[in-house]
């Protein structure tokens, strides 16, 4: 069992280990879960690369329940930070397996584990996830030395495409990175 930070209750850490993450990847949204057997199953890791994808949120800092508006402001700041750093990201939602708790997140390519932990710390997070072709890991953010839980993963496409890509942060979902690209004159809205 990993060491637990002063901000993280043992029950919270166990909840983090059981979390599922939905990621709006082209061409469909997938659900990533920790595999009980430790292997990899379901769909293959996206993009055909070895680079890890880090799942980060700014919701509920230090595991505390935070008002929705404050969470949305913090998440918007996180997304601005990702854009300013030139990182590629996709909308994500992490939460418990039964759907009673969910937090808007970002699935980010282009950081190493230490950069992801630093960003998590900046936004008051106890942990971030790291998904790679070989593992699904929970990375502690709060303390400099914190255990990482490594496990296998399972990925399924969601049966119904969830509208993660089309909603804005103000409507409690992050915009797809392509929505920030300039439109051609033909695509511009009146």
Coordinates of N, CA and C in Angstrom, one line a residue:
X1 N 0.9 -1.2 0.0 CA 0.0 0.0 0.0 C 0.9 1.2 0.0
X2 N 0.6 2.2 -0.8 CA 1.5 3.4 -0.9 C 1.4 4.2 0.3
X3 N 2.4 5.0 0.6 CA 2.4 5.9 1.7 C 1.3 7.0 1.4
X4 N 0.7 7.5 2.4 CA -0.4 8.4 2.2 C 0.1 9.8 2.8
X5 N -0.1 10.8 2.0 CA 0.3 12.1 2.3 C -0.6 12.7 3.5
X6 N -0.1 13.8 4.0 CA -0.9 14.4 5.1 C -2.2 14.9 4.6
X7 N -2.4 15.1 3.3 CA -3.6 15.6 2.7 C -4.6 14.5 2.3
X8 N -4.0 13.3 2.2 CA -4.8 12.2 1.6 C -5.2 11.2 2.7
X9 N -6.4 11.1 2.9 CA -6.9 10.0 3.8 C -6.8 8.7 3.1
X10 N -6.6 7.7 3.9 CA -6.4 6.3 3.3 C -7.6 6.0 2.4
X11 N -8.8 6.3 2.8 CA -10.0 6.0 2.0 C -9.9 6.7 0.7
X12 N -9.4 7.9 0.7 CA -9.3 8.7 -0.6 C -8.3 8.0 -1.5
X13 N -7.2 7.6 -1.0 CA -6.2 6.9 -1.8 C -6.7 5.7 -2.5
X14 N -7.4 4.9 -1.7 CA -8.1 3.7 -2.2 C -9.1 4.0 -3.3
X15 N -9.8 5.1 -3.1 CA -10.8 5.5 -4.1 C -10.0 5.9 -5.4
X16 N -8.9 6.6 -5.3 CA -8.1 7.0 -6.5 C -7.7 5.7 -7.2
X17 N -7.3 4.7 -6.5 CA -6.8 3.4 -7.1 C -8.0 2.7 -7.9
X18 N -9.2 2.9 -7.4 CA -10.3 2.3 -8.1 C -11.0 3.1 -9.2
X19 N -10.5 4.3 -9.4 CA -11.1 5.3 -10.3 C -11.1 4.7 -11.8
X20 N -12.0 5.2 -12.5 CA -12.1 5.0 -14.0 C -11.9 6.3 -14.7
X21 N -11.4 6.3 -15.9 CA -11.3 7.6 -16.6 C -11.8 7.4 -18.0
X22 N -12.7 8.3 -18.4 CA -13.2 8.4 -19.8 C -12.5 9.5 -20.5
X23 N -12.0 9.1 -21.7 CA -11.1 10.0 -22.5 C -11.7 10.2 -23.9
X24 N -12.0 11.4 -24.3 CA -12.5 11.6 -25.6 C -11.4 11.6 -26.6
X25 N -11.1 10.5 -27.2 CA -10.0 10.3 -28.2 C -10.6 10.1 -29.5
X26 N -10.0 10.6 -30.6 CA -10.5 10.3 -31.9 C -10.3 8.8 -32.2
X27 N -11.2 8.1 -32.7 CA -12.5 8.5 -33.2 C -13.6 8.4 -32.1
X28 N -13.4 7.9 -30.9 CA -14.4 7.6 -30.0 C -13.9 7.8 -28.5
X29 N -14.8 7.9 -27.6 CA -14.5 8.0 -26.2 C -14.2 6.6 -25.7
X30 N -13.2 6.5 -24.8 CA -12.8 5.2 -24.2 C -12.9 5.3 -22.7
X31 N -13.1 4.2 -22.1 CA -13.0 4.1 -20.6 C -11.8 3.3 -20.3
X32 N -10.9 3.9 -19.4 CA -9.7 3.2 -19.0 C -9.9 2.8 -17.5
X33 N -9.7 1.5 -17.2 CA -9.8 1.0 -15.8 C -8.5 0.2 -15.5
X34 N -8.3 0.1 -14.2 CA -7.2 -0.7 -13.7 C -7.6 -2.1 -13.9
X35 N -6.7 -2.9 -14.5 CA -6.9 -4.4 -14.7 C -6.5 -5.1 -13.5
X36 N -7.4 -6.0 -13.0 CA -7.2 -6.7 -11.8 C -6.0 -7.7 -12.0
X37 N -5.8 -8.2 -13.2 CA -4.8 -9.2 -13.4 C -3.4 -8.6 -13.7
X38 N -3.4 -7.3 -13.9 CA -2.1 -6.6 -14.1 C -1.6 -6.5 -15.5
X39 N -2.4 -7.2 -16.5 CA -2.0 -7.1 -17.9 C -2.7 -6.0 -18.6
X40 N -2.7 -6.1 -19.9 CA -3.4 -5.1 -20.7 C -4.4 -5.8 -21.5
X41 N -5.6 -5.2 -21.6 CA -6.7 -5.8 -22.4 C -7.6 -4.8 -23.0
X42 N -8.5 -5.2 -23.9 CA -9.4 -4.3 -24.6 C -8.7 -3.7 -25.7
X43 N -9.0 -2.4 -26.0 CA -8.4 -1.7 -27.1 C -6.9 -1.5 -26.8
X44 N -6.2 -1.2 -27.9 CA -4.8 -1.0 -27.7 C -4.5 0.5 -27.3
X45 N -3.3 0.7 -26.8 CA -2.9 2.1 -26.4 C -3.0 3.0 -27.6
X46 N -3.5 4.2 -27.5 CA -3.7 5.0 -28.7 C -2.4 5.6 -29.2
X47 N -2.4 6.1 -30.4 CA -1.3 6.8 -31.0 C -0.1 6.0 -31.5
X48 N 0.0 4.8 -31.1 CA 1.1 4.0 -31.6 C 2.4 4.5 -31.1
X49 N 2.5 5.1 -29.9 CA 3.7 5.6 -29.4 C 3.9 5.1 -27.9
X50 N 5.1 5.3 -27.4 CA 5.5 4.9 -26.1 C 5.3 6.0 -25.1
X51 N 5.0 7.2 -25.5 CA 4.8 8.3 -24.6 C 3.6 8.2 -23.7
X52 N 3.8 8.4 -22.4 CA 2.7 8.3 -21.5 C 1.7 9.4 -21.6
X53 N 0.5 9.1 -21.3 CA -0.6 10.1 -21.2 C -0.9 10.3 -19.7
X54 N -0.9 11.6 -19.3 CA -1.2 11.9 -17.9 C -2.6 12.5 -17.8
X55 N -3.3 12.0 -16.8 CA -4.7 12.5 -16.6 C -4.6 13.4 -15.3
X56 N -5.0 14.6 -15.5 CA -4.9 15.7 -14.5 C -6.2 16.4 -14.4
X57 N -6.5 16.8 -13.2 CA -7.7 17.6 -12.9 C -7.3 18.8 -12.0
X58 N -8.1 19.8 -12.0 CA -8.0 20.9 -11.0 C -9.1 20.9 -10.0
X59 N -10.0 19.9 -10.2 CA -11.2 19.8 -9.3 C -10.9 19.3 -7.9
X60 N -11.6 19.8 -6.9 CA -11.6 19.4 -5.6 C -10.1 19.2 -5.0
X61 N -9.4 20.4 -4.9 CA -8.0 20.3 -4.4 C -8.0 19.7 -3.0
X62 N -6.9 18.9 -2.8 CA -6.7 18.3 -1.5 C -7.8 17.3 -1.1
X63 N -8.5 16.8 -2.1 CA -9.6 15.9 -1.9 C -10.8 16.5 -1.2
X64 N -10.9 17.8 -1.1 CA -12.0 18.4 -0.4 C -13.1 18.7 -1.4
X65 N -14.3 18.7 -1.0 CA -15.5 19.1 -1.8 C -15.4 20.6 -2.0
X66 N -15.4 21.0 -3.3 CA -15.2 22.4 -3.6 C -16.4 22.9 -4.5
X67 N -16.9 24.1 -4.3 CA -18.0 24.6 -5.1 C -17.8 24.4 -6.6
X68 N -18.8 24.2 -7.4 CA -18.7 23.9 -8.8 C -18.0 25.1 -9.5
X69 N -18.4 26.3 -9.2 CA -17.8 27.5 -9.9 C -16.3 27.6 -9.6
X70 N -15.9 27.3 -8.4 CA -14.4 27.3 -8.1 C -13.7 26.2 -8.8
X71 N -14.3 25.0 -8.9 CA -13.7 23.9 -9.7 C -13.6 24.3 -11.1
X72 N -14.6 24.9 -11.7 CA -14.6 25.3 -13.1 C -13.5 26.3 -13.4
X73 N -13.4 27.3 -12.5 CA -12.3 28.3 -12.7 C -11.0 27.7 -12.6
X74 N -10.7 26.8 -11.7 CA -9.4 26.1 -11.6 C -9.2 25.3 -12.8
X75 N -10.2 24.5 -13.3 CA -10.0 23.7 -14.5 C -9.7 24.5 -15.7
X76 N -10.3 25.7 -15.8 CA -10.1 26.6 -16.9 C -8.6 27.0 -16.9
X77 N -8.1 27.3 -15.7 CA -6.7 27.8 -15.5 C -5.8 26.6 -15.9
X78 N -6.1 25.4 -15.5 CA -5.3 24.2 -15.9 C -5.2 24.1 -17.4
X79 N -6.4 24.2 -18.1 CA -6.4 24.1 -19.5 C -5.6 25.3 -20.2
X80 N -5.7 26.5 -19.6 CA -4.9 27.6 -20.2 C -3.4 27.2 -20.0
X81 N -3.0 26.7 -18.9 CA -1.6 26.3 -18.6 C -1.1 25.3 -19.7
X82 N -2.0 24.3 -20.0 CA -1.6 23.3 -20.9 C -1.4 23.9 -22.3
X83 N -2.3 24.8 -22.7 CA -2.2 25.4 -24.0 C -0.9 26.3 -24.1
X84 N -0.7 27.1 -23.0 CA 0.5 27.9 -23.0 C 1.8 27.1 -23.1
X85 N 1.8 25.9 -22.5 CA 3.0 25.0 -22.6 C 3.0 24.3 -23.9
X86 N 2.0 24.4 -24.7 CA 2.1 23.8 -26.0 C 1.8 22.3 -26.0
X87 N 1.1 21.8 -24.9 CA 0.9 20.4 -24.7 C -0.4 20.0 -25.4
X88 N -0.4 18.8 -26.0 CA -1.6 18.2 -26.6 C -2.4 17.6 -25.5
X89 N -3.8 17.8 -25.5 CA -4.6 17.2 -24.5 C -6.0 16.9 -25.1
X90 N -6.7 16.0 -24.4 CA -8.0 15.6 -24.8 C -8.9 15.7 -23.5
X91 N -10.2 16.0 -23.7 CA -11.1 16.1 -22.6 C -11.2 14.7 -21.9
X92 N -11.3 14.7 -20.6 CA -11.5 13.4 -19.8 C -12.3 13.7 -18.6
X93 N -12.9 12.6 -18.1 CA -13.6 12.7 -16.8 C -13.2 11.5 -16.0
X94 N -12.7 11.7 -14.8 CA -12.3 10.6 -13.9 C -13.3 10.6 -12.8
X95 N -13.5 9.3 -12.3 CA -14.4 9.2 -11.2 C -14.5 7.8 -10.7
X96 N -15.5 7.5 -9.8 CA -15.7 6.2 -9.3 C -16.4 5.3 -10.4
X97 N -16.2 4.0 -10.2 CA -16.7 3.1 -11.3 C -18.3 3.1 -11.4
X98 N -19.0 3.5 -10.4 CA -20.5 3.5 -10.6 C -21.0 4.9 -11.0
X99 N -20.2 5.9 -11.1 CA -20.6 7.2 -11.6 C -21.2 8.1 -10.6
X100 N -21.0 7.9 -9.3 CA -21.6 8.8 -8.3 C -20.7 10.0 -8.0
X101 N -19.4 9.9 -8.5 CA -18.5 11.0 -8.3 C -17.7 11.1 -9.6
X102 N -17.6 12.3 -10.2 CA -16.9 12.5 -11.4 C -16.2 13.9 -11.4
X103 N -15.0 14.0 -12.0 CA -14.3 15.2 -12.0 C -13.8 15.4 -13.5
X104 N -14.1 16.6 -14.0 CA -13.6 17.0 -15.3 C -12.0 17.0 -15.2
X105 N -11.4 16.4 -16.3 CA -10.0 16.3 -16.3 C -9.4 16.6 -17.7
X106 N -8.1 16.4 -17.8 CA -7.5 16.5 -19.1 C -6.5 15.4 -19.3
X107 N -6.5 14.7 -20.4 CA -5.6 13.6 -20.7 C -4.5 14.3 -21.6
X108 N -3.3 14.3 -21.1 CA -2.2 15.1 -21.6 C -1.0 14.3 -22.1
X109 N -0.6 14.6 -23.3 CA 0.6 14.0 -23.9 C 1.7 15.1 -23.9
X110 N 2.9 14.7 -23.6 CA 4.0 15.6 -23.7 C 4.7 16.0 -22.4
X111 N 4.4 15.3 -21.4 CA 5.0 15.5 -20.1 C 5.6 14.2 -19.6
X112 N 6.7 14.4 -18.7 CA 7.2 13.2 -18.0 C 6.5 13.2 -16.7
X113 N 6.7 12.1 -15.9 CA 6.0 12.0 -14.6 C 6.3 13.1 -13.6
X114 N 7.5 13.6 -13.6 CA 7.8 14.7 -12.7 C 7.1 16.0 -13.0
X115 N 7.0 16.2 -14.3 CA 6.2 17.4 -14.8 C 4.8 17.3 -14.5
X116 N 4.2 16.1 -14.6 CA 2.8 15.8 -14.3 C 2.6 16.0 -12.8
X117 N 3.5 15.5 -12.0 CA 3.3 15.6 -10.5 C 3.4 17.1 -10.1
X118 N 4.3 17.8 -10.8 CA 4.4 19.3 -10.4 C 3.1 20.0 -10.8
X119 N 2.6 19.7 -11.9 CA 1.3 20.4 -12.4 C 0.2 20.0 -11.4
X120 N 0.1 18.7 -11.0 CA -0.9 18.3 -10.1 C -0.7 19.0 -8.7
X121 N 0.5 19.1 -8.3 CA 0.8 19.9 -7.0 C 0.3 21.3 -7.2
X122 N 0.6 22.0 -8.3 CA 0.2 23.4 -8.5 C -1.3 23.6 -8.4
X123 N -2.0 22.5 -8.8 CA -3.5 22.6 -8.7 C -4.1 21.9 -7.5
X124 N -3.2 21.6 -6.5 CA -3.7 21.1 -5.2 C -4.1 19.6 -5.3
X125 N -3.6 18.9 -6.2 CA -4.0 17.5 -6.4 C -3.1 16.5 -5.6
X126 N -3.8 15.5 -5.0 CA -3.0 14.5 -4.3 C -2.3 13.5 -5.2
X127 N -2.9 13.3 -6.4 CA -2.4 12.4 -7.4 C -2.8 12.7 -8.8
X128 N -2.1 12.1 -9.7 CA -2.5 12.1 -11.2 C -2.3 10.7 -11.7
X129 N -2.9 10.4 -12.8 CA -2.7 9.1 -13.4 C -1.7 9.2 -14.6
X130 N -1.0 8.1 -14.8 CA -0.2 8.0 -16.0 C -0.5 6.7 -16.7
X131 N -0.9 6.8 -17.9 CA -1.3 5.7 -18.8 C -0.3 5.6 -19.9
X132 N 0.3 4.4 -20.0 CA 1.3 4.1 -21.1 C 1.0 2.8 -21.7
X133 N 1.7 2.4 -22.8 CA 1.4 1.1 -23.4 C 1.6 -0.1 -22.4
X134 N 2.4 0.1 -21.4 CA 2.7 -1.0 -20.5 C 2.0 -0.9 -19.1
X135 N 1.5 0.3 -18.7 CA 1.0 0.4 -17.3 C 0.0 1.5 -17.1
X136 N -0.8 1.4 -16.0 CA -1.7 2.4 -15.5 C -1.2 2.7 -14.1
X137 N -0.7 3.9 -13.9 CA -0.1 4.2 -12.6 C -0.8 5.4 -11.9
X138 N -0.8 5.3 -10.6 CA -1.2 6.4 -9.8 C 0.0 7.1 -9.2
X139 N 0.2 8.4 -9.5 CA 1.4 9.1 -9.1 C 1.0 10.1 -8.0
X140 N 1.6 9.9 -6.8 CA 1.4 10.9 -5.8 C 2.0 12.2 -6.1
X141 N 1.3 13.3 -5.8 CA 1.8 14.7 -6.1 C 2.3 15.4 -4.9
X142 N 1.7 15.2 -3.8 CA 1.9 16.1 -2.6 C 3.3 16.0 -2.0
X143 N 3.8 14.9 -1.9 CA 5.1 14.7 -1.3 C 6.2 14.4 -2.3
X144 N 7.4 14.9 -2.1 CA 8.5 14.7 -3.0 C 8.7 13.2 -3.3
X145 N 8.7 12.4 -2.2 CA 8.8 10.9 -2.4 C 7.5 10.3 -2.0
X146 N 6.8 9.7 -3.0 CA 5.5 9.1 -2.8 C 5.5 7.9 -3.6
X147 N 4.9 6.8 -3.1 CA 4.8 5.6 -3.8 C 3.9 5.7 -5.1
X148 N 4.3 5.0 -6.1 CA 3.5 4.9 -7.3 C 2.8 3.5 -7.3
X149 N 1.6 3.5 -7.6 CA 0.9 2.2 -7.8 C 0.9 1.8 -9.3
X150 N 1.5 0.7 -9.6 CA 1.6 0.3 -11.0 C 0.6 -0.9 -11.2
X151 N -0.1 -0.8 -12.2 CA -1.0 -1.9 -12.5 C -1.2 -2.0 -14.0
X152 N -1.9 -3.1 -14.4 CA -2.2 -3.2 -15.8 C -3.5 -2.4 -16.1
X153 N -3.9 -2.4 -17.3 CA -5.1 -1.6 -17.7 C -6.0 -2.3 -18.6
X154 N -7.3 -1.9 -18.6 CA -8.3 -2.4 -19.6 C -8.9 -1.2 -20.2
X155 N -9.1 -1.2 -21.5 CA -9.8 -0.1 -22.3 C -10.9 -0.6 -23.1
X156 N -12.1 0.0 -22.9 CA -13.2 -0.3 -23.7 C -13.7 1.0 -24.4
X157 N -14.3 0.9 -25.6 CA -15.0 2.1 -26.1 C -16.3 2.2 -25.3
X158 N -16.7 3.4 -25.1 CA -18.0 3.6 -24.4 C -19.1 3.3 -25.4
X159 N -20.2 2.7 -25.0 CA -21.2 2.3 -25.9 C -21.9 3.4 -26.6
X160 N -22.0 4.5 -25.9 CA -22.6 5.7 -26.5 C -21.5 6.8 -26.5
X161 N -21.3 7.5 -27.6 CA -20.3 8.5 -27.6 C -20.7 9.6 -26.7
X162 N -20.0 9.9 -25.6 CA -20.3 10.9 -24.7 C -19.8 12.3 -25.2
X163 N -20.6 13.3 -25.0 CA -20.3 14.6 -25.6 C -19.1 15.4 -25.0
X164 N -18.0 14.7 -24.7 CA -16.9 15.4 -24.0 C -16.3 16.4 -24.9
X165 N -16.2 16.1 -26.2 CA -15.5 17.0 -27.2 C -16.3 18.3 -27.5
X166 N -17.6 18.2 -27.4 CA -18.4 19.4 -27.9 C -18.8 20.4 -26.9
X167 N -18.5 20.1 -25.6 CA -19.0 21.0 -24.6 C -17.8 21.9 -24.1
X168 N -18.1 23.1 -23.7 CA -17.1 24.0 -23.2 C -16.9 23.9 -21.7
X169 N -15.8 24.4 -21.2 CA -15.5 24.4 -19.8 C -16.6 25.0 -19.0
X170 N -17.2 26.1 -19.5 CA -18.3 26.7 -18.7 C -19.5 25.8 -18.6
X171 N -19.6 24.8 -19.4 CA -20.7 23.9 -19.3 C -20.3 22.6 -18.6
X172 N -19.1 22.7 -17.9 CA -18.6 21.6 -17.1 C -17.9 20.6 -17.9
X173 N -17.4 20.8 -19.1 CA -16.6 19.9 -19.8 C -15.5 20.8 -20.6
X174 N -14.4 20.1 -20.8 CA -13.3 20.8 -21.5 C -13.5 20.8 -23.0
X175 N -13.2 21.8 -23.7 CA -13.3 21.8 -25.2 C -12.2 20.9 -25.8
X176 N -12.5 20.4 -26.9 CA -11.5 19.6 -27.6 C -10.4 20.5 -28.1
X177 N -9.1 20.1 -28.1 CA -8.1 21.0 -28.5 C -8.3 21.6 -29.9
X178 N -8.9 20.8 -30.8 CA -9.1 21.4 -32.2 C -10.1 22.6 -32.2
X179 N -10.9 22.7 -31.1 CA -11.8 23.9 -31.0 C -11.1 25.2 -30.8
X180 N -9.8 25.1 -30.5 CA -9.0 26.3 -30.2 C -8.2 26.7 -31.5
X181 N -8.3 25.9 -32.6 CA -7.6 26.2 -33.8 C -8.4 27.3 -34.6
X182 N -7.7 28.2 -35.3 CA -8.4 29.2 -36.1 C -9.2 28.5 -37.1
X183 N -10.4 29.1 -37.4 CA -11.3 28.6 -38.4 C -10.9 29.2 -39.8
X184 N -11.1 28.4 -40.8 CA -10.9 28.9 -42.2 C -12.2 29.8 -42.5
X185 N -12.1 30.8 -43.4 CA -13.2 31.6 -43.7 C -14.5 30.9 -43.9
X186 N -14.4 29.7 -44.6 CA -15.6 28.9 -44.9 C -16.2 28.4 -43.6
X187 N -15.4 28.1 -42.6 CA -15.9 27.5 -41.3 C -16.3 28.5 -40.3
X188 N -16.0 29.8 -40.5 CA -16.3 30.8 -39.5 C -17.8 30.9 -39.4
X189 N -18.2 31.1 -38.1 CA -19.6 31.3 -37.8 C -20.0 32.7 -38.0
X190 N -21.3 32.9 -38.4 CA -21.8 34.3 -38.6 C -21.8 35.1 -37.3

